[in-house]
Amino acid sequence: MSTVATSDDAHGASAAGAQPSPKKNGLSDRAKGERSLGWKLAGPAFVIMLLVTLYPICYAIYLSLFKYRLTDPDNRKFAGVQNYVTALGDPLFWEAFTTTAVIVVVTLIIELILGMAIAMLMNKIVLPRRTLRTIVLIPYAIITVVSAFSWLFAASVDTGFFNHWLHFFSFGQFPLDYDWFGGRWSSLTIICLSEIWKTTPFMSLLLLAGLAQVDTSLEEAAKVDGATWWQRFRRVVLPNMKAALMVAVLFRSLDAIRIYDNPQVMTGGANKTMTLSMLVSNETINRVEIGMGSALAVILFVIVLIVAFIFVRGFKVDLTGGGK
């Protein structure tokens, strides 16, 4: 095998040496024309999108440098980075950071496992495939606020059925009057369950797209060589769907970091369940502290950027080339 490759390489090298070397980075006139046409067509939309995206970010950074209360605009004073120092030194910020981190880690791990299992099931089943995909997508089609109220009513002592089911299946050991929203970790359990129920279909669809790209002949060859199911999954399937896996994990992580609806509806931030997005909303809207709220929003934006950078670098996927 190595002899053939060496011979081919040598032949290619000699052939390349016999012909004039092409320009490494040169483009033909047709390619240049297509690139120019592409910029002309997409340029206006790109510039508008850039302005719409950049202006709020830059304005938030600008406001974060001021001590500015909306009800007292005449006393707006330049404070430099004092808002950032105050935010990062406040125990409430780190409490919200911990709550957000717990929700992100727990939901991401469980959704990744369940999403992969559902994706593999949908990838294998042929006959009712469309029906199965439609059923799986139903939770994701429900508005998040509606989903949050449904889980709130389901877990409440007076209107819910969770306690009755758990009481029945535990043979009377689980108390009927257990208050799920009376403590931090029990509240986070319901919030995480609601998130997992709603967004696992999104994860499974992205993973299903990745599974469709895996060449089945590679799996069959590995099976003939005696590889177990786990070995085929770990060494054949996962490496060949790395791009889809990265997109699924990245999108879901960034979405979970900005979680707001579910904890706001279920607890309103009580019992140490306030997330970073709720903290930003509380400072900006409820307390009308525009400077501090902008500083918190910028910190949340930086956290999102750091997480995105870690995932992109960690998976080592070139999405523009579509390969590994």
Tab-separated table of N, CA and C in Angstrom, residues 163-256:
chain	number	residue	atom	x	y	z
A	163	ASN	N	-47.278	14.722	42.275
A	163	ASN	CA	-47.257	14.136	43.613
A	163	ASN	C	-48.143	12.894	43.704
A	164	HIS	N	-49.277	12.899	42.985
A	164	HIS	CA	-50.174	11.742	43.014
A	164	HIS	C	-49.508	10.532	42.339
A	165	TRP	N	-48.857	10.772	41.214
A	165	TRP	CA	-48.172	9.669	40.523
A	165	TRP	C	-47.025	9.116	41.380
A	166	LEU	N	-46.199	10.039	41.912
A	166	LEU	CA	-45.068	9.587	42.729
A	166	LEU	C	-45.552	8.890	43.995
A	167	HIS	N	-46.651	9.370	44.564
A	167	HIS	CA	-47.240	8.732	45.753
A	167	HIS	C	-47.717	7.312	45.424
A	168	PHE	N	-48.300	7.170	44.215
A	168	PHE	CA	-48.799	5.846	43.813
A	168	PHE	C	-47.659	4.864	43.533
A	169	PHE	N	-46.670	5.316	42.747
A	169	PHE	CA	-45.587	4.406	42.364
A	169	PHE	C	-44.595	4.138	43.503
A	170	SER	N	-44.579	4.983	44.519
A	170	SER	CA	-43.702	4.731	45.676
A	170	SER	C	-44.460	4.036	46.796
A	171	PHE	N	-45.671	3.548	46.483
A	171	PHE	CA	-46.489	2.817	47.464
A	171	PHE	C	-46.752	3.662	48.712
A	172	GLY	N	-47.051	4.940	48.473
A	172	GLY	CA	-47.422	5.826	49.580
A	172	GLY	C	-46.280	6.477	50.303
A	173	GLN	N	-45.042	6.256	49.874
A	173	GLN	CA	-43.892	6.827	50.575
A	173	GLN	C	-43.696	8.308	50.240
A	174	PHE	N	-44.051	8.701	49.015
A	174	PHE	CA	-43.846	10.093	48.613
A	174	PHE	C	-45.021	10.927	49.117
A	175	PRO	N	-44.760	12.050	49.804
A	175	PRO	CA	-45.867	12.852	50.373
A	175	PRO	C	-46.681	13.554	49.284
A	176	LEU	N	-47.981	13.581	49.485
A	176	LEU	CA	-48.873	14.226	48.516
A	176	LEU	C	-48.752	15.744	48.546
A	177	ASP	N	-48.304	16.294	49.655
A	177	ASP	CA	-48.222	17.752	49.770
A	177	ASP	C	-46.808	18.288	49.570
A	178	TYR	N	-45.974	17.541	48.872
A	178	TYR	CA	-44.592	17.990	48.654
A	178	TYR	C	-44.593	19.218	47.739
A	179	ASP	N	-43.937	20.286	48.193
A	179	ASP	CA	-43.895	21.539	47.441
A	179	ASP	C	-42.620	21.588	46.605
A	180	TRP	N	-42.756	21.331	45.305
A	180	TRP	CA	-41.591	21.324	44.414
A	180	TRP	C	-40.941	22.704	44.309
A	181	PHE	N	-41.737	23.751	44.489
A	181	PHE	CA	-41.199	25.104	44.331
A	181	PHE	C	-40.901	25.759	45.683
A	182	GLY	N	-40.769	24.941	46.701
A	182	GLY	CA	-40.461	25.464	48.028
A	182	GLY	C	-38.981	25.487	48.333
A	183	GLY	N	-38.145	24.920	47.478
A	183	GLY	CA	-36.705	24.895	47.699
A	183	GLY	C	-35.956	25.106	46.407
A	184	ARG	N	-34.639	25.387	46.558
A	184	ARG	CA	-33.844	25.700	45.370
A	184	ARG	C	-33.697	24.500	44.432
A	185	TRP	N	-33.242	23.364	44.963
A	185	TRP	CA	-32.903	22.235	44.104
A	185	TRP	C	-34.136	21.524	43.559
A	186	SER	N	-35.222	21.497	44.357
A	186	SER	CA	-36.451	20.907	43.818
A	186	SER	C	-37.034	21.789	42.709
A	187	SER	N	-36.923	23.105	42.867
A	187	SER	CA	-37.379	24.010	41.809
A	187	SER	C	-36.538	23.839	40.550
A	188	LEU	N	-35.216	23.743	40.734
A	188	LEU	CA	-34.339	23.559	39.573
A	188	LEU	C	-34.601	22.223	38.889
A	189	THR	N	-35.019	21.218	39.665
A	189	THR	CA	-35.346	19.916	39.063
A	189	THR	C	-36.503	20.054	38.071
A	190	ILE	N	-37.564	20.745	38.483
A	190	ILE	CA	-38.710	20.933	37.588
A	190	ILE	C	-38.330	21.816	36.392
A	191	ILE	N	-37.545	22.861	36.649
A	191	ILE	CA	-37.112	23.740	35.546
A	191	ILE	C	-36.283	22.959	34.529
A	192	CYS	N	-35.369	22.119	35.014
A	192	CYS	CA	-34.543	21.320	34.103
A	192	CYS	C	-35.394	20.293	33.343
A	193	LEU	N	-36.345	19.667	34.024
A	193	LEU	CA	-37.211	18.702	33.353
A	193	LEU	C	-38.020	19.374	32.242
A	194	SER	N	-38.501	20.584	32.522
A	194	SER	CA	-39.249	21.316	31.508
A	194	SER	C	-38.379	21.644	30.306
A	195	GLU	N	-37.146	22.077	30.568
A	195	GLU	CA	-36.218	22.384	29.480
A	195	GLU	C	-35.904	21.134	28.656
A	196	ILE	N	-35.641	20.027	29.355
A	196	ILE	CA	-35.292	18.775	28.667
A	196	ILE	C	-36.455	18.295	27.808
A	197	TRP	N	-37.665	18.364	28.358
A	197	TRP	CA	-38.845	17.906	27.616
A	197	TRP	C	-39.055	18.730	26.349
A	198	LYS	N	-38.813	20.027	26.437
A	198	LYS	CA	-39.116	20.896	25.305
A	198	LYS	C	-38.034	20.893	24.221
A	199	THR	N	-36.767	20.858	24.603
A	199	THR	CA	-35.702	21.090	23.622
A	199	THR	C	-34.950	19.831	23.191
A	200	THR	N	-35.249	18.689	23.794
A	200	THR	CA	-34.612	17.454	23.314
A	200	THR	C	-34.936	17.170	21.839
A	201	PRO	N	-36.174	17.419	21.354
A	201	PRO	CA	-36.437	17.219	19.922
A	201	PRO	C	-35.516	18.039	19.018
A	202	PHE	N	-35.216	19.267	19.421
A	202	PHE	CA	-34.302	20.088	18.633
A	202	PHE	C	-32.926	19.431	18.547
A	203	MET	N	-32.456	18.930	19.682
A	203	MET	CA	-31.167	18.244	19.709
A	203	MET	C	-31.191	16.985	18.837
A	204	SER	N	-32.276	16.219	18.921
A	204	SER	CA	-32.348	14.962	18.175
A	204	SER	C	-32.380	15.209	16.663
A	205	LEU	N	-33.035	16.284	16.227
A	205	LEU	CA	-33.066	16.568	14.789
A	205	LEU	C	-31.687	16.943	14.258
A	206	LEU	N	-30.957	17.746	15.012
A	206	LEU	CA	-29.604	18.102	14.580
A	206	LEU	C	-28.700	16.867	14.540
A	207	LEU	N	-28.838	15.996	15.535
A	207	LEU	CA	-28.024	14.780	15.554
A	207	LEU	C	-28.443	13.820	14.452
A	208	LEU	N	-29.746	13.807	14.131
A	208	LEU	CA	-30.207	12.951	13.039
A	208	LEU	C	-29.579	13.383	11.712
A	209	ALA	N	-29.445	14.695	11.515
A	209	ALA	CA	-28.775	15.187	10.304
A	209	ALA	C	-27.331	14.704	10.253
A	210	GLY	N	-26.677	14.651	11.404
A	210	GLY	CA	-25.307	14.146	11.446
A	210	GLY	C	-25.237	12.653	11.176
A	211	LEU	N	-26.186	11.887	11.720
A	211	LEU	CA	-26.196	10.439	11.484
A	211	LEU	C	-26.412	10.120	10.007
A	212	ALA	N	-27.203	10.958	9.318
A	212	ALA	CA	-27.461	10.720	7.898
A	212	ALA	C	-26.203	10.872	7.054
A	213	GLN	N	-25.198	11.573	7.581
A	213	GLN	CA	-23.959	11.777	6.830
A	213	GLN	C	-22.958	10.640	7.020
A	214	VAL	N	-23.216	9.751	7.962
A	214	VAL	CA	-22.278	8.656	8.233
A	214	VAL	C	-22.432	7.583	7.164
A	215	ASP	N	-21.338	7.221	6.553
A	215	ASP	CA	-21.338	6.180	5.514
A	215	ASP	C	-21.578	4.810	6.162
A	216	THR	N	-22.690	4.180	5.801
A	216	THR	CA	-23.028	2.894	6.421
A	216	THR	C	-22.020	1.797	6.067
A	217	SER	N	-21.319	1.954	4.932
A	217	SER	CA	-20.337	0.928	4.560
A	217	SER	C	-19.189	0.870	5.569
A	218	LEU	N	-18.882	2.021	6.196
A	218	LEU	CA	-17.829	2.030	7.212
A	218	LEU	C	-18.257	1.220	8.429
A	219	GLU	N	-19.531	1.371	8.822
A	219	GLU	CA	-20.044	0.601	9.954
A	219	GLU	C	-20.046	-0.888	9.634
A	220	GLU	N	-20.466	-1.224	8.395
A	220	GLU	CA	-20.502	-2.632	8.014
A	220	GLU	C	-19.110	-3.225	7.978
A	221	ALA	N	-18.124	-2.458	7.494
A	221	ALA	CA	-16.740	-2.950	7.460
A	221	ALA	C	-16.212	-3.188	8.871
A	222	ALA	N	-16.540	-2.244	9.785
A	222	ALA	CA	-16.105	-2.415	11.167
A	222	ALA	C	-16.786	-3.615	11.813
A	223	LYS	N	-18.038	-3.848	11.444
A	223	LYS	CA	-18.764	-4.994	12.000
A	223	LYS	C	-18.164	-6.303	11.510
A	224	VAL	N	-17.775	-6.324	10.230
A	224	VAL	CA	-17.132	-7.526	9.680
A	224	VAL	C	-15.801	-7.794	10.381
A	225	ASP	N	-15.114	-6.713	10.755
A	225	ASP	CA	-13.818	-6.862	11.447
A	225	ASP	C	-13.992	-7.257	12.905
A	226	GLY	N	-15.230	-7.393	13.364
A	226	GLY	CA	-15.465	-7.854	14.732
A	226	GLY	C	-15.659	-6.765	15.750
A	227	ALA	N	-15.852	-5.514	15.304
A	227	ALA	CA	-16.037	-4.422	16.259
A	227	ALA	C	-17.399	-4.539	16.934
A	228	THR	N	-17.421	-4.240	18.224
A	228	THR	CA	-18.690	-4.264	18.961
A	228	THR	C	-19.502	-3.011	18.630
A	229	TRP	N	-20.772	-2.994	19.126
A	229	TRP	CA	-21.617	-1.828	18.857
A	229	TRP	C	-21.004	-0.560	19.425
A	230	TRP	N	-20.498	-0.645	20.635
A	230	TRP	CA	-19.901	0.523	21.264
A	230	TRP	C	-18.665	0.988	20.522
A	231	GLN	N	-17.832	0.035	20.040
A	231	GLN	CA	-16.633	0.417	19.283
A	231	GLN	C	-17.011	1.082	17.960
A	232	ARG	N	-18.039	0.569	17.292
A	232	ARG	CA	-18.480	1.188	16.032
A	232	ARG	C	-19.035	2.582	16.287
A	233	PHE	N	-19.784	2.715	17.396
A	233	PHE	CA	-20.373	4.014	17.706
A	233	PHE	C	-19.289	5.047	18.053
A	234	ARG	N	-18.312	4.634	18.836
A	234	ARG	CA	-17.291	5.570	19.326
A	234	ARG	C	-16.244	5.898	18.275
A	235	ARG	N	-15.874	4.894	17.437
A	235	ARG	CA	-14.765	5.109	16.510
A	235	ARG	C	-15.191	5.324	15.060
A	236	VAL	N	-16.446	5.054	14.746
A	236	VAL	CA	-16.910	5.254	13.361
A	236	VAL	C	-17.999	6.325	13.297
A	237	VAL	N	-19.040	6.161	14.102
A	237	VAL	CA	-20.194	7.066	14.008
A	237	VAL	C	-19.851	8.463	14.522
A	238	LEU	N	-19.361	8.546	15.754
A	238	LEU	CA	-19.103	9.864	16.348
A	238	LEU	C	-18.089	10.699	15.562
A	239	PRO	N	-16.941	10.128	15.131
A	239	PRO	CA	-16.006	10.972	14.362
A	239	PRO	C	-16.590	11.479	13.053
A	240	ASN	N	-17.499	10.721	12.450
A	240	ASN	CA	-18.056	11.130	11.154
A	240	ASN	C	-19.240	12.083	11.285
A	241	MET	N	-19.700	12.330	12.499
A	241	MET	CA	-20.789	13.296	12.686
A	241	MET	C	-20.353	14.401	13.661
A	242	LYS	N	-19.033	14.638	13.682
A	242	LYS	CA	-18.512	15.610	14.636
A	242	LYS	C	-19.061	17.013	14.381
A	243	ALA	N	-19.214	17.393	13.111
A	243	ALA	CA	-19.695	18.744	12.803
A	243	ALA	C	-21.118	18.943	13.325
A	244	ALA	N	-21.999	17.978	13.064
A	244	ALA	CA	-23.386	18.090	13.543
A	244	ALA	C	-23.432	18.051	15.061
A	245	LEU	N	-22.569	17.244	15.665
A	245	LEU	CA	-22.524	17.158	17.128
A	245	LEU	C	-22.106	18.498	17.734
A	246	MET	N	-21.113	19.128	17.108
A	246	MET	CA	-20.647	20.420	17.606
A	246	MET	C	-21.735	21.484	17.490
A	247	VAL	N	-22.435	21.499	16.354
A	247	VAL	CA	-23.507	22.480	16.162
A	247	VAL	C	-24.623	22.271	17.189
A	248	ALA	N	-24.998	21.018	17.417
A	248	ALA	CA	-26.064	20.717	18.371
A	248	ALA	C	-25.677	21.156	19.787
A	249	VAL	N	-24.484	20.788	20.215
A	249	VAL	CA	-24.034	21.131	21.576
A	249	VAL	C	-23.855	22.638	21.719
A	250	LEU	N	-23.295	23.278	20.700
A	250	LEU	CA	-23.055	24.720	20.765
A	250	LEU	C	-24.368	25.497	20.823
A	251	PHE	N	-25.283	25.190	19.907
A	251	PHE	CA	-26.553	25.913	19.873
A	251	PHE	C	-27.327	25.733	21.170
A	252	ARG	N	-27.371	24.517	21.649
A	252	ARG	CA	-28.147	24.240	22.866
A	252	ARG	C	-27.510	24.890	24.098
A	253	SER	N	-26.173	24.898	24.135
A	253	SER	CA	-25.486	25.529	25.276
A	253	SER	C	-25.765	27.025	25.310
A	254	LEU	N	-25.634	27.670	24.158
A	254	LEU	CA	-25.860	29.113	24.109
A	254	LEU	C	-27.309	29.449	24.445
A	255	ASP	N	-28.227	28.588	24.007
A	255	ASP	CA	-29.635	28.808	24.312
A	255	ASP	C	-29.893	28.642	25.812
A	256	ALA	N	-29.264	27.642	26.415
A	256	ALA	CA	-29.472	27.389	27.846
A	256	ALA	C	-28.844	28.477	28.707
